[in-house]
Coordinates of C-alpha atoms in Angstrom, one line a residue:
X1 CA -0.1 0.1 0.1
X2 CA 0.9 3.7 -0.3
X3 CA 0.2 7.3 1.0
X4 CA -1.2 9.6 -1.5
X5 CA -2.1 13.2 -1.3
X6 CA -2.9 16.2 -3.4
X7 CA -4.0 20.0 -3.8
X8 CA -6.4 21.4 -6.6
X9 CA -6.8 25.3 -6.5
X10 CA -8.3 27.1 -9.7
X11 CA -7.4 30.5 -8.2
X12 CA -3.9 29.6 -7.3
X13 CA -2.4 32.2 -9.6
X14 CA 0.5 30.1 -10.4
X15 CA 1.6 29.1 -6.7
X16 CA 4.2 26.5 -6.2
X17 CA 2.5 23.7 -4.3
X18 CA 5.9 21.8 -4.1
X19 CA 6.8 22.7 -0.6
X20 CA 3.4 21.7 0.6
X21 CA 3.2 18.4 -1.2
X22 CA 6.6 17.8 0.2
X23 CA 5.4 18.2 3.7
X24 CA 2.3 16.2 3.1
X25 CA 4.2 13.2 1.9
X26 CA 6.7 13.6 4.5
X27 CA 4.0 12.6 7.2
X28 CA 2.7 9.8 5.2
X29 CA 6.0 8.2 4.7
X30 CA 5.3 5.2 7.0
X31 CA 2.7 4.2 4.4
X32 CA 5.2 4.1 1.7
X33 CA 8.7 3.8 2.9
X34 CA 10.0 2.6 -0.6
X35 CA 10.0 5.9 -2.6
X36 CA 8.1 9.3 -2.9
X37 CA 7.1 11.3 -5.9
X38 CA 5.3 14.4 -7.0
X39 CA 4.0 16.0 -10.0
X40 CA 2.4 19.7 -10.3
X41 CA 0.7 21.8 -13.0
X42 CA -0.7 25.4 -12.6
X43 CA -3.9 24.3 -10.8
X44 CA -3.1 20.9 -9.2
X45 CA -0.4 19.0 -7.7
X46 CA -0.1 15.3 -6.5
X47 CA 2.0 13.4 -4.0
X48 CA 2.8 9.8 -3.4
X49 CA 4.9 7.7 -0.9
X50 CA 5.4 4.1 -2.1
X51 CA 5.3 0.7 -0.7
X52 CA 6.4 -1.6 -3.5
X53 CA 4.4 -4.8 -4.0
X54 CA 3.9 -5.4 -7.7
X55 CA 6.3 -4.2 -10.3
X56 CA 8.9 -3.2 -8.0
X57 CA 11.1 -1.1 -10.4
X58 CA 8.8 0.6 -12.7
X59 CA 5.7 1.5 -10.7
X60 CA 6.6 4.9 -9.7
X61 CA 4.0 7.6 -8.9
X62 CA 2.5 10.0 -9.8
X63 CA 2.0 8.2 -13.2
X64 CA 0.4 9.6 -16.4
X65 CA -0.9 8.5 -19.8
X66 CA 1.2 8.9 -22.8
X67 CA 0.4 12.7 -23.5
X68 CA 0.5 13.6 -19.9
X69 CA -3.1 14.8 -19.9
X70 CA -4.1 12.4 -17.2
X71 CA -2.4 12.0 -13.9
X72 CA -2.8 9.6 -11.1
X73 CA -1.8 9.0 -7.4
X74 CA -3.0 5.8 -6.2
X75 CA -3.1 3.5 -3.1
X76 CA -4.0 0.0 -3.4
X77 CA -4.2 -3.3 -5.5
X78 CA -6.3 -4.3 -8.4
X79 CA -6.6 -7.9 -8.5
X80 CA -8.1 -8.2 -11.9
X81 CA -5.6 -5.9 -13.7
X82 CA -4.1 -8.1 -16.0
X83 CA -7.4 -9.1 -17.5
X84 CA -8.2 -5.6 -17.9
X85 CA -4.8 -4.8 -19.5
X86 CA -5.3 -7.5 -22.0
X87 CA -8.5 -5.9 -23.0
X88 CA -6.9 -2.5 -23.4
X89 CA -4.0 -3.8 -25.2
X90 CA -6.5 -5.3 -27.7
X91 CA -8.0 -1.8 -28.0
X92 CA -4.5 -0.2 -29.1
X93 CA -3.3 1.0 -25.8
X94 CA 0.3 1.0 -25.2
X95 CA 1.8 0.3 -21.7
X96 CA 5.2 1.4 -20.3
X97 CA 5.1 -0.6 -17.2
X98 CA 3.5 -3.8 -15.6
X99 CA 1.9 -2.1 -12.9
X100 CA -2.0 -2.0 -11.9
X101 CA -1.6 1.8 -11.5
X102 CA -1.0 2.2 -15.3
X103 CA -4.0 0.0 -16.1
X104 CA -6.3 2.4 -14.0
X105 CA -4.9 5.4 -16.1
X106 CA -5.6 3.7 -19.5
X107 CA -8.9 2.3 -18.4
X108 CA -10.0 5.8 -17.2
X109 CA -8.9 7.0 -20.8
X110 CA -11.1 4.4 -22.3
X111 CA -14.1 4.5 -20.0
X112 CA -14.1 7.7 -18.0
X113 CA -14.6 7.6 -14.0
X114 CA -17.2 5.1 -14.7
X115 CA -14.3 2.7 -15.1
X116 CA -14.1 2.2 -11.2
X117 CA -17.1 -0.2 -11.6
X118 CA -14.7 -2.7 -13.3
X119 CA -12.0 -2.8 -10.5
X120 CA -11.8 -5.6 -8.1
X121 CA -9.5 -4.7 -5.5
X122 CA -8.8 -2.4 -2.5
X123 CA -7.9 1.2 -3.6
X124 CA -8.2 4.7 -3.1
X125 CA -6.9 7.3 -5.6
X126 CA -6.9 10.7 -7.3
X127 CA -7.1 11.5 -10.9
X128 CA -6.3 14.8 -12.5
X129 CA -7.7 15.2 -16.0
X130 CA -6.4 18.3 -17.7
X131 CA -8.7 17.9 -20.6
X132 CA -11.9 18.9 -18.4
X133 CA -9.8 20.5 -15.5
X134 CA -11.4 18.0 -13.0
X135 CA -9.9 16.0 -10.2
X136 CA -11.7 12.9 -9.3
X137 CA -11.1 11.1 -5.9
X138 CA -12.3 7.5 -5.6
X139 CA -12.6 4.8 -2.8
X140 CA -13.1 1.0 -3.1
X141 CA -16.2 -0.6 -2.7
X142 CA -16.2 -1.6 1.1
X143 CA -14.0 1.2 2.1
X144 CA -10.7 -0.9 2.7
X145 CA -8.3 2.0 2.0
X146 CA -9.0 5.4 3.4
X147 CA -9.3 8.8 1.9
X148 CA -9.8 12.1 3.3
X149 CA -10.7 15.7 2.0
X150 CA -11.5 19.1 2.8
X151 CA -12.2 22.2 0.6
X152 CA -10.7 25.3 2.4
X153 CA -11.1 28.6 0.8
X154 CA -12.0 27.0 -2.6
X155 CA -9.0 24.6 -2.4
X156 CA -9.4 21.0 -2.5
X157 CA -6.7 19.3 -0.2
X158 CA -6.8 15.3 0.2
X159 CA -4.7 12.6 1.7
X160 CA -4.8 8.9 2.8
X161 CA -4.7 10.2 6.5
X162 CA -5.9 13.4 8.1
X163 CA -2.4 14.4 9.0
X164 CA -1.5 14.7 5.4
X165 CA -4.2 17.4 5.2
X166 CA -3.1 19.1 8.3
X167 CA 0.5 19.1 7.0
X168 CA -0.8 21.5 4.1
X169 CA -1.0 24.2 6.8
X170 CA -3.7 26.7 7.1
X171 CA -6.6 24.1 7.9
X172 CA -8.6 25.0 11.0
X173 CA -8.3 22.4 13.7
X174 CA -11.8 22.7 15.2
X175 CA -13.6 19.8 17.0
X176 CA -16.9 18.8 15.3
X177 CA -19.5 18.5 18.1
X178 CA -21.7 16.0 16.0
X179 CA -18.5 13.8 15.5
X180 CA -17.7 13.9 19.0
X181 CA -21.1 12.7 20.0
X182 CA -20.9 10.0 17.7
X183 CA -17.7 9.1 18.9
X184 CA -18.8 8.8 22.5
X185 CA -21.7 6.4 21.2
X186 CA -19.9 4.2 18.8
X187 CA -16.1 4.5 19.8
X188 CA -15.3 5.8 16.4
X189 CA -16.5 8.5 14.1
X190 CA -18.8 7.2 11.3
X191 CA -18.3 8.8 7.8
X192 CA -18.5 11.2 6.1
X193 CA -17.7 13.0 9.5
X194 CA -14.3 13.4 11.3
X195 CA -13.5 14.7 14.5
X196 CA -12.2 17.8 12.7
X197 CA -14.8 20.1 11.5
X198 CA -14.9 20.3 7.5
X199 CA -12.6 17.5 7.0
X200 CA -14.4 14.6 5.7
X201 CA -14.0 11.0 5.0
X202 CA -14.9 10.0 1.3
X203 CA -17.4 7.3 1.9
X204 CA -16.8 3.8 0.6
X205 CA -18.1 3.1 -3.0
X206 CA -18.1 6.8 -3.8
X207 CA -16.2 9.3 -5.9
X208 CA -15.8 13.0 -5.6
X209 CA -15.6 15.3 -8.5
X210 CA -13.8 18.7 -8.0
X211 CA -13.8 21.4 -10.7
X212 CA -14.3 25.1 -11.0
X213 CA -17.9 24.6 -10.4
X214 CA -17.4 23.0 -7.0
X215 CA -17.4 19.5 -5.6
X216 CA -19.9 16.7 -5.9
X217 CA -19.9 13.3 -4.3
X218 CA -21.5 10.3 -6.1
X219 CA -22.1 6.8 -5.2
X220 CA -20.9 4.2 -7.7
X221 CA -21.9 0.9 -6.0
X222 CA -24.2 -0.6 -3.6
X223 CA -25.5 -4.1 -2.6
X224 CA -28.6 -4.9 -4.8
X225 CA -32.1 -5.3 -3.8
X226 CA -32.4 -8.7 -2.1
X227 CA -33.7 -11.3 -4.3
X228 CA -35.2 -14.7 -3.4
X229 CA -32.2 -17.4 -3.6
X230 CA -32.8 -19.7 -6.6
X231 CA -31.0 -23.1 -5.4
X232 CA -30.6 -25.4 -2.5
X233 CA -28.5 -25.1 0.5
X234 CA -25.9 -27.5 -0.7
X235 CA -25.4 -25.5 -3.9
X236 CA -24.9 -22.2 -1.9
X237 CA -22.5 -23.8 0.3
X238 CA -20.5 -24.9 -2.8
X239 CA -20.9 -21.6 -4.2
X240 CA -19.4 -19.9 -1.1
X241 CA -16.4 -22.2 -1.2
X242 CA -15.9 -21.4 -4.9
X243 CA -16.1 -17.7 -4.6
X244 CA -13.8 -17.7 -1.5
X245 CA -11.2 -19.8 -3.2
X246 CA -11.5 -17.5 -6.2
X247 CA -11.1 -14.3 -3.9
X248 CA -8.2 -15.6 -2.1
X249 CA -6.4 -17.1 -5.3
X250 CA -6.7 -13.6 -6.7
X251 CA -5.1 -11.9 -3.9
X252 CA -2.0 -14.2 -3.7
X253 CA -0.5 -12.2 -6.5
X254 CA 2.7 -10.2 -5.1
X255 CA 6.3 -9.6 -5.9
X256 CA 7.2 -9.6 -2.2
X257 CA 7.0 -12.1 0.7
X258 CA 3.3 -12.8 1.4
X259 CA 1.3 -14.4 4.6
X260 CA -1.8 -14.5 6.6
X261 CA -2.9 -13.3 10.0
X262 CA -4.2 -16.2 12.0
X263 CA -6.3 -16.0 15.2
X264 CA -7.7 -19.4 15.4
X265 CA -11.3 -18.2 14.5
X266 CA -13.3 -19.3 11.7
X267 CA -12.6 -16.5 9.3
X268 CA -8.8 -16.4 9.4
X269 CA -8.7 -20.1 9.6
X270 CA -10.9 -20.4 6.6
X271 CA -8.6 -18.1 4.5
X272 CA -5.4 -20.0 5.4
X273 CA -7.2 -23.0 4.4
X274 CA -7.9 -21.7 1.1
X275 CA -4.4 -20.3 0.7
X276 CA -3.0 -23.8 1.4
X277 CA -5.7 -25.3 -1.1
X278 CA -4.3 -22.6 -3.6
X279 CA -0.7 -24.1 -3.1
X280 CA 0.7 -20.9 -1.3
X281 CA 4.4 -21.7 -0.3
X282 CA 5.8 -20.9 2.0
X283 CA 2.5 -20.3 3.9
X284 CA 3.8 -17.8 6.7
X285 CA 1.2 -17.2 9.5
X286 CA 1.3 -14.8 12.4
X287 CA -0.6 -14.7 15.8
X288 CA -0.7 -12.8 18.9
X289 CA -1.9 -13.5 22.3
X290 CA -2.2 -12.6 26.1
X291 CA -0.9 -14.2 29.3
X292 CA -4.6 -13.9 30.6
X293 CA -5.8 -17.3 29.1
X294 CA -9.4 -16.2 28.7
X295 CA -8.4 -13.5 26.3
X296 CA -6.1 -15.7 24.3
X297 CA -6.5 -17.9 21.2
X298 CA -3.3 -19.0 20.5
X299 CA -4.0 -22.7 21.0
X300 CA -6.5 -22.6 18.3
X301 CA -4.2 -20.6 15.8
X302 CA -1.4 -23.3 16.7
X303 CA -3.9 -26.2 15.6
X304 CA -4.6 -24.6 12.3
X305 CA -0.9 -23.9 11.8
X306 CA 0.0 -27.6 12.3
X307 CA -2.9 -28.8 10.2
X308 CA -1.8 -26.7 7.3
X309 CA 2.0 -27.0 8.0
X310 CA 2.4 -23.1 7.8
X311 CA 5.5 -21.3 9.0
X312 CA 4.0 -20.0 12.2
X313 CA 5.1 -16.9 14.4
X314 CA 3.7 -15.8 17.7
X315 CA 4.0 -13.0 20.3
X316 CA 2.6 -12.5 23.6
X317 CA 1.5 -9.0 24.5
X318 CA 2.3 -8.0 28.0
X319 CA 0.4 -5.4 30.1
X320 CA 3.2 -2.9 29.5
X321 CA 2.8 -3.1 25.9
X322 CA -0.3 -1.0 26.1
X323 CA 2.0 2.2 26.1
X324 CA 1.9 1.8 22.1
X325 CA -1.4 3.7 22.5
X326 CA 0.2 7.0 22.3
X327 CA 1.9 6.0 19.2
X328 CA -1.3 4.7 17.8
X329 CA -2.9 8.1 18.7
X330 CA -0.8 9.7 16.0
X331 CA -1.4 7.2 13.4
X332 CA -5.3 7.3 13.7
X333 CA -5.4 10.8 13.3
X334 CA -8.7 11.0 15.3
X335 CA -10.0 9.5 18.6
X336 CA -10.4 5.8 18.0
X337 CA -11.5 3.7 21.2
X338 CA -11.6 0.1 19.7
X339 CA -8.8 -1.3 21.9
X340 CA -8.3 -4.2 19.8
X341 CA -6.2 -1.7 17.9
X342 CA -3.5 -2.6 20.2
X343 CA -3.3 -6.5 19.3
X344 CA -3.8 -5.5 15.6
X345 CA -0.7 -3.2 15.9
X346 CA 1.3 -5.9 17.3
X347 CA 0.4 -8.7 15.0
X348 CA 1.1 -6.3 12.2
X349 CA 4.5 -5.6 13.6
X350 CA 5.2 -9.2 14.1
X351 CA 4.2 -10.3 10.5
X352 CA 6.1 -7.4 9.0
X353 CA 9.4 -9.0 10.3
X354 CA 8.8 -12.0 7.8
X355 CA 6.3 -10.6 5.0
X356 CA 5.1 -7.5 3.3
X357 CA 1.6 -8.6 2.5
X358 CA -0.9 -10.5 4.6
X359 CA -4.5 -11.9 4.1
X360 CA -6.7 -11.4 6.8
X361 CA -10.5 -12.8 7.7
X362 CA -12.0 -9.6 8.2
X363 CA -15.6 -9.4 6.9
X364 CA -16.7 -12.8 7.8
X365 CA -19.0 -11.9 10.7
X366 CA -20.7 -8.8 8.7
X367 CA -21.2 -11.1 5.6
X368 CA -22.5 -14.1 7.4
X369 CA -24.2 -12.8 10.7
X370 CA -21.4 -13.8 13.1
X371 CA -21.8 -11.3 15.9
X372 CA -23.7 -12.6 18.9
X373 CA -25.5 -9.2 19.2
X374 CA -27.4 -10.0 15.9
X375 CA -29.1 -12.9 17.7
X376 CA -30.0 -10.8 20.7
X377 CA -31.1 -8.0 18.5
X378 CA -33.5 -10.4 16.5
X379 CA -35.0 -11.6 19.7
X380 CA -35.6 -8.2 20.8
X381 CA -37.3 -7.2 17.5
X382 CA -39.6 -10.4 17.8
X383 CA -40.5 -9.1 21.4
X384 CA -41.1 -5.5 20.4
X385 CA -43.6 -6.6 17.8
X386 CA -45.4 -9.0 20.3
X387 CA -45.8 -6.6 23.3
X388 CA -48.2 -3.8 22.7
X389 CA -46.7 -0.3 22.5
X390 CA -48.5 0.9 25.4
X391 CA -47.2 -2.0 27.5
X392 CA -43.6 -1.4 26.7
X393 CA -43.9 2.3 27.5
X394 CA -46.0 2.2 30.8
X395 CA -44.8 -1.2 32.1
X396 CA -41.5 -2.3 30.8
X397 CA -39.8 1.0 30.4
X398 CA -40.3 1.9 34.1
X399 CA -39.1 -1.6 35.3
X400 CA -36.0 -1.1 33.0
X401 CA -35.4 2.4 34.7
X402 CA -35.3 0.8 38.2
X403 CA -33.8 -2.5 37.5
X404 CA -30.3 -2.8 38.9
X405 CA -27.5 -3.1 36.6
X406 CA -25.4 -6.2 36.2
X407 CA -22.1 -5.1 34.6
X408 CA -20.6 -8.5 35.4
X409 CA -22.8 -10.1 32.9
X410 CA -22.2 -10.0 29.2
X411 CA -24.1 -6.9 27.7
X412 CA -26.9 -8.9 25.9
X413 CA -27.7 -10.9 29.0
X414 CA -28.4 -8.1 31.3
X415 CA -32.1 -7.9 31.9
X416 CA -31.8 -3.9 32.4
X417 CA -30.2 -3.7 28.9
X418 CA -32.8 -6.0 27.2
X419 CA -35.9 -4.4 28.7
X420 CA -34.6 -1.1 27.7
X421 CA -33.9 -2.2 24.2
X422 CA -37.4 -3.7 23.8
X423 CA -38.9 -0.3 24.7
X424 CA -37.3 1.7 21.9
X425 CA -37.2 1.5 18.2
X426 CA -34.5 -0.6 16.2
X427 CA -32.0 2.1 15.4
X428 CA -32.0 3.4 19.1
X429 CA -31.6 -0.4 20.5
X430 CA -28.9 -1.1 18.0
X431 CA -27.0 2.2 19.6
X432 CA -27.7 0.9 23.0
X433 CA -26.2 -2.6 22.2
X434 CA -23.0 -1.4 20.4
X435 CA -22.8 2.0 22.0
X436 CA -21.3 3.5 25.2
X437 CA -22.9 6.8 25.9
X438 CA -26.8 7.2 25.0
X439 CA -27.9 10.3 23.5
X440 CA -30.1 10.9 26.5
X441 CA -27.2 10.9 28.8
X442 CA -24.9 13.3 26.8
X443 CA -26.0 16.7 28.4
X444 CA -24.8 15.4 31.7
X445 CA -21.4 14.4 30.3
X446 CA -20.7 17.1 27.6
X447 CA -19.7 20.6 28.4
X448 CA -22.4 23.3 28.3
X449 CA -20.9 24.5 25.0
X450 CA -21.0 21.3 23.3
X451 CA -24.4 20.4 24.5
X452 CA -25.8 23.8 23.0
X453 CA -24.1 23.0 19.6
X454 CA -25.7 19.7 19.6
X455 CA -29.1 21.0 20.2
X456 CA -31.4 18.1 19.1
X457 CA -28.7 16.1 17.4
X458 CA -29.0 12.3 18.0
X459 CA -26.4 9.7 16.9
X460 CA -29.0 7.2 16.6
X461 CA -30.2 9.0 13.6
X462 CA -26.9 7.9 11.8
X463 CA -27.9 4.2 12.2
X464 CA -31.5 5.0 11.2
X465 CA -30.4 6.5 8.0
X466 CA -28.7 3.3 7.0
X467 CA -31.5 0.8 8.1
X468 CA -33.9 2.6 6.2
X469 CA -31.6 2.5 3.1
X470 CA -31.0 -1.3 3.5
X471 CA -32.1 -2.8 0.1
X472 CA -34.1 -5.5 2.0
X473 CA -36.8 -5.6 4.6
X474 CA -35.3 -8.5 6.7
X475 CA -34.2 -7.8 10.1
X476 CA -31.0 -9.4 9.8
X477 CA -30.2 -7.9 6.4
X478 CA -30.7 -4.4 7.9
X479 CA -28.4 -5.2 10.7
X480 CA -25.7 -6.5 8.5
X481 CA -26.2 -3.6 5.9
X482 CA -25.9 -1.2 8.6
X483 CA -22.6 -2.7 9.9
X484 CA -21.1 -2.7 6.3
X485 CA -21.7 0.9 6.2
X486 CA -20.5 1.8 9.6
X487 CA -18.9 -0.5 11.9
X488 CA -17.0 -2.5 9.2
X489 CA -15.6 0.5 7.4
X490 CA -15.0 3.0 10.1
X491 CA -14.0 0.8 12.8
X492 CA -12.8 -2.6 11.6
X493 CA -11.1 -1.5 8.4
X494 CA -9.8 1.7 9.7
X495 CA -8.3 -0.1 12.6
X496 CA -6.4 -2.5 10.3
X497 CA -5.4 0.0 7.9
X498 CA -3.6 2.4 10.5
X499 CA -2.0 -0.5 12.5
X500 CA -0.5 -2.1 9.5
X501 CA 0.4 0.9 7.6
X502 CA 2.1 2.1 10.8
X503 CA 4.7 -0.6 10.1
X504 CA 4.6 -0.4 6.3
X505 CA 2.4 -3.8 5.8
X506 CA -0.3 -4.3 3.4
X507 CA -3.4 -6.3 4.5
X508 CA -5.8 -8.0 1.8
X509 CA -9.1 -9.1 2.7
X510 CA -10.8 -11.8 0.5
X511 CA -14.0 -11.9 2.4
X512 CA -14.5 -8.5 1.4
X513 CA -14.1 -8.6 -2.3
X514 CA -17.3 -7.0 -3.6
X515 CA -18.2 -10.2 -5.4
X516 CA -17.9 -12.1 -2.1
X517 CA -20.2 -9.5 -0.3
X518 CA -22.6 -9.6 -3.1
X519 CA -22.9 -13.4 -3.1
X520 CA -23.0 -13.4 0.8
X521 CA -25.7 -10.8 0.5
X522 CA -27.8 -13.1 -1.9
X523 CA -27.8 -16.0 0.9
X524 CA -31.1 -16.3 2.7
X525 CA -30.9 -15.1 6.2
X526 CA -32.1 -18.1 7.8
X527 CA -29.1 -19.8 6.6
X528 CA -26.8 -17.4 8.4
X529 CA -28.3 -17.8 12.1
X530 CA -29.7 -21.1 12.9
X531 CA -30.8 -21.2 16.5
X532 CA -28.3 -19.1 18.4
X533 CA -25.4 -19.8 16.2
X534 CA -24.2 -17.3 13.7
X535 CA -22.4 -17.8 10.3
X536 CA -24.1 -21.3 10.1
X537 CA -23.7 -21.7 6.4
X538 CA -20.2 -20.4 6.5
X539 CA -19.2 -22.9 9.2
X540 CA -21.1 -25.6 7.2
X541 CA -19.3 -24.9 4.0
X542 CA -15.9 -25.2 5.7
X543 CA -16.5 -28.2 7.5
X544 CA -14.8 -30.1 4.8
X545 CA -11.5 -28.2 5.5
X546 CA -11.4 -27.4 9.2
X547 CA -12.3 -29.4 12.3
X548 CA -15.8 -29.2 13.8
X549 CA -14.7 -28.2 17.4
X550 CA -12.8 -25.2 15.7
X551 CA -15.7 -24.2 13.7
X552 CA -18.4 -24.4 16.3
X553 CA -16.4 -23.2 19.6
X554 CA -17.7 -20.1 21.1
X555 CA -16.7 -16.9 19.5
X556 CA -14.0 -14.9 21.2
X557 CA -13.0 -11.3 20.6
X558 CA -9.7 -10.0 19.7
X559 CA -9.4 -7.8 22.6
X560 CA -6.7 -7.0 25.4
X561 CA -8.0 -7.0 29.1
X562 CA -8.4 -3.2 29.3
X563 CA -10.7 -3.6 32.3
X564 CA -8.0 -5.0 34.4
X565 CA -5.1 -3.1 32.9
X566 CA -7.1 0.3 33.9
X567 CA -7.1 -1.1 37.7
X568 CA -3.6 -2.3 37.5
X569 CA -0.6 -1.5 35.2
X570 CA -2.3 1.4 33.4
X571 CA -4.1 2.7 36.4
X572 CA -1.3 5.6 37.0
X573 CA -0.8 6.7 33.4
X574 CA -4.5 6.8 32.9
X575 CA -5.2 8.5 36.0
X576 CA -2.8 11.2 35.3
X577 CA -4.2 12.1 31.9
X578 CA -8.0 11.8 32.9
X579 CA -7.9 13.4 36.5
X580 CA -4.9 15.7 36.3
X581 CA -5.2 19.5 36.1
X582 CA -6.4 21.2 33.1
X583 CA -7.1 18.1 30.8
X584 CA -7.6 19.0 27.2
X585 CA -10.8 17.2 27.1
X586 CA -12.5 19.6 29.6
X587 CA -13.4 22.1 27.0
X588 CA -15.8 19.2 25.5
X589 CA -16.5 17.0 28.3
X590 CA -17.2 17.5 32.0
X591 CA -14.2 16.5 34.3
X592 CA -16.7 15.7 37.3
X593 CA -18.4 13.3 35.1
X594 CA -15.1 11.6 34.0
X595 CA -14.0 11.3 37.7
X596 CA -17.1 9.9 38.7
X597 CA -16.8 7.2 36.1
X598 CA -13.0 6.7 36.8
X599 CA -13.9 6.1 40.8
X600 CA -16.9 3.7 40.0
X601 CA -14.7 1.7 37.9
X602 CA -11.7 1.4 40.2
X603 CA -14.1 0.6 43.2
X604 CA -15.4 -2.3 40.8
X605 CA -19.0 -0.8 41.3
X606 CA -19.3 -0.4 37.4
X607 CA -17.3 -1.5 34.4
X608 CA -16.6 1.7 32.6
X609 CA -13.7 0.6 30.7
X610 CA -15.2 1.5 27.3
X611 CA -16.2 5.1 28.4
X612 CA -12.9 5.7 30.2
X613 CA -10.9 4.3 27.1
X614 CA -12.7 6.8 24.9
X615 CA -12.2 9.8 26.9
X616 CA -8.4 8.7 27.3
X617 CA -8.0 8.3 23.5
X618 CA -9.6 11.6 23.1
X619 CA -7.3 13.2 25.5
X620 CA -4.2 11.8 23.7
X621 CA -5.7 12.9 20.4
X622 CA -6.3 16.6 21.8
X623 CA -2.8 16.9 22.9
X624 CA -1.2 15.8 19.9
X625 CA -3.5 17.3 17.1
X626 CA -5.6 20.4 18.5
X627 CA -3.8 23.6 18.8
X628 CA -2.5 24.6 22.3

């Protein structure tokens, strides 16, 4: 992968953008340590930091067409580029390199911006077309690769990471109140917002066109309207294995060493099984674990590694390793409170010692209904339909309010949580299930200024908009669609991209090839969750390759023991940042509310780890990125 950036200003009066592009590329060098490049014209400039994966010698960027009228800066991998290249050569196009970058340039010449619909891969790129004085920014179908932009004083500035935009200089660093509200609900900021007001994420499967008339964002792909499956269950399982095998096979193309993340879970184990079937040799796998056995999956990863005779590497994360969070606050650019970012960074670092590219199992839960919360959400929806509204409002809701909290139970099993979810609509229940701070509780937590700015803003409306847009009326389909548009792209994929790019590692995701996602979407929902078991059809399809006890063991998250660390080895560091004098968060969040949450957590009256971690990450971010 690479780091890309650029500037477009139609009123620049011949300003030389070189020094600004140099500064922007400098802060993106971790994404592309193998080389850097720049191109400029009177109205535009492009920058590039390169991580060499394919065509190591000739794929330098920015790159142009033959006559220099079209220029591209590109981050990603196109897996079907050889097929497209053959078609273009037959049409008369002449290539100077063997890179997938040049294929995009020529395909754009041939088909215009609609060419993106032909691409299978993970990508984010900017194309400057001097023939129409327009810049196009494009992001891949599922949002695997990031792309940020702002329009400041009529100037478009874009980059792979927000820090690239900030390196341009002159861009205001102002907290976006609605983004802060979303963050303390979801622990990430959903697109198109970022924590910086007026800096945006380009949403997945969208392009932006910028010219003298202004900017316009358009969607180029979405899941199709759900149709009834035409075939048997056995045919669906065979198609699943065939599609996954094809996606894995396409993603094994590399001119540098390639391996896989292996957690021992269903998804990563299935990817490794397919890599072995495809003849990948050597098959290098990497796993991490914790000394706390209930958090570690190493024993399962070892079994899969032995079964497929991989060259296996492991690393144990110690409590003091959590000091890496300050480093991660730099790489994430905005507050990010998914604490599985810690093991993700360490497994990336460990893998990078042996390979430059890895395949991961991300996407299996979203495609095939693997999260346990799906089952509970579906049960709550059934109860919501059966229980009359007046009874939910006047009987269950008062009971939920006075029912004691049971933080020691898993969230879905807490009666207070379940009763409360039944009393609200589906989007609000979703937020309560995955979120930390409810909209109703925010006035007591935020400063008066932030509360005034938020007015009637509700983070639940973010979820509502996606549920209402889902091209299916099925309950599970709505949940999956919402996760694909929010949690997957802005939490899971953002986490993996920043953690891996911090060490110059490319991560590929065969389960998120858009053809795989479209197939999974076509599978009937009742084949995904059977009883209380998620990913039912996926597990059944993989039963010929993986042991049954591995496939059907309880799902285990990829998370470190933050609850214990905040009461132990991280207590002093976190306490100093959260409870010290003049914390940076105090302009936005009430210190008294944070102190109450801290004391309740330390006394074990409440498990406030998600909320405390979120504020801690915000504090680290504010110290680093906001003006003093």
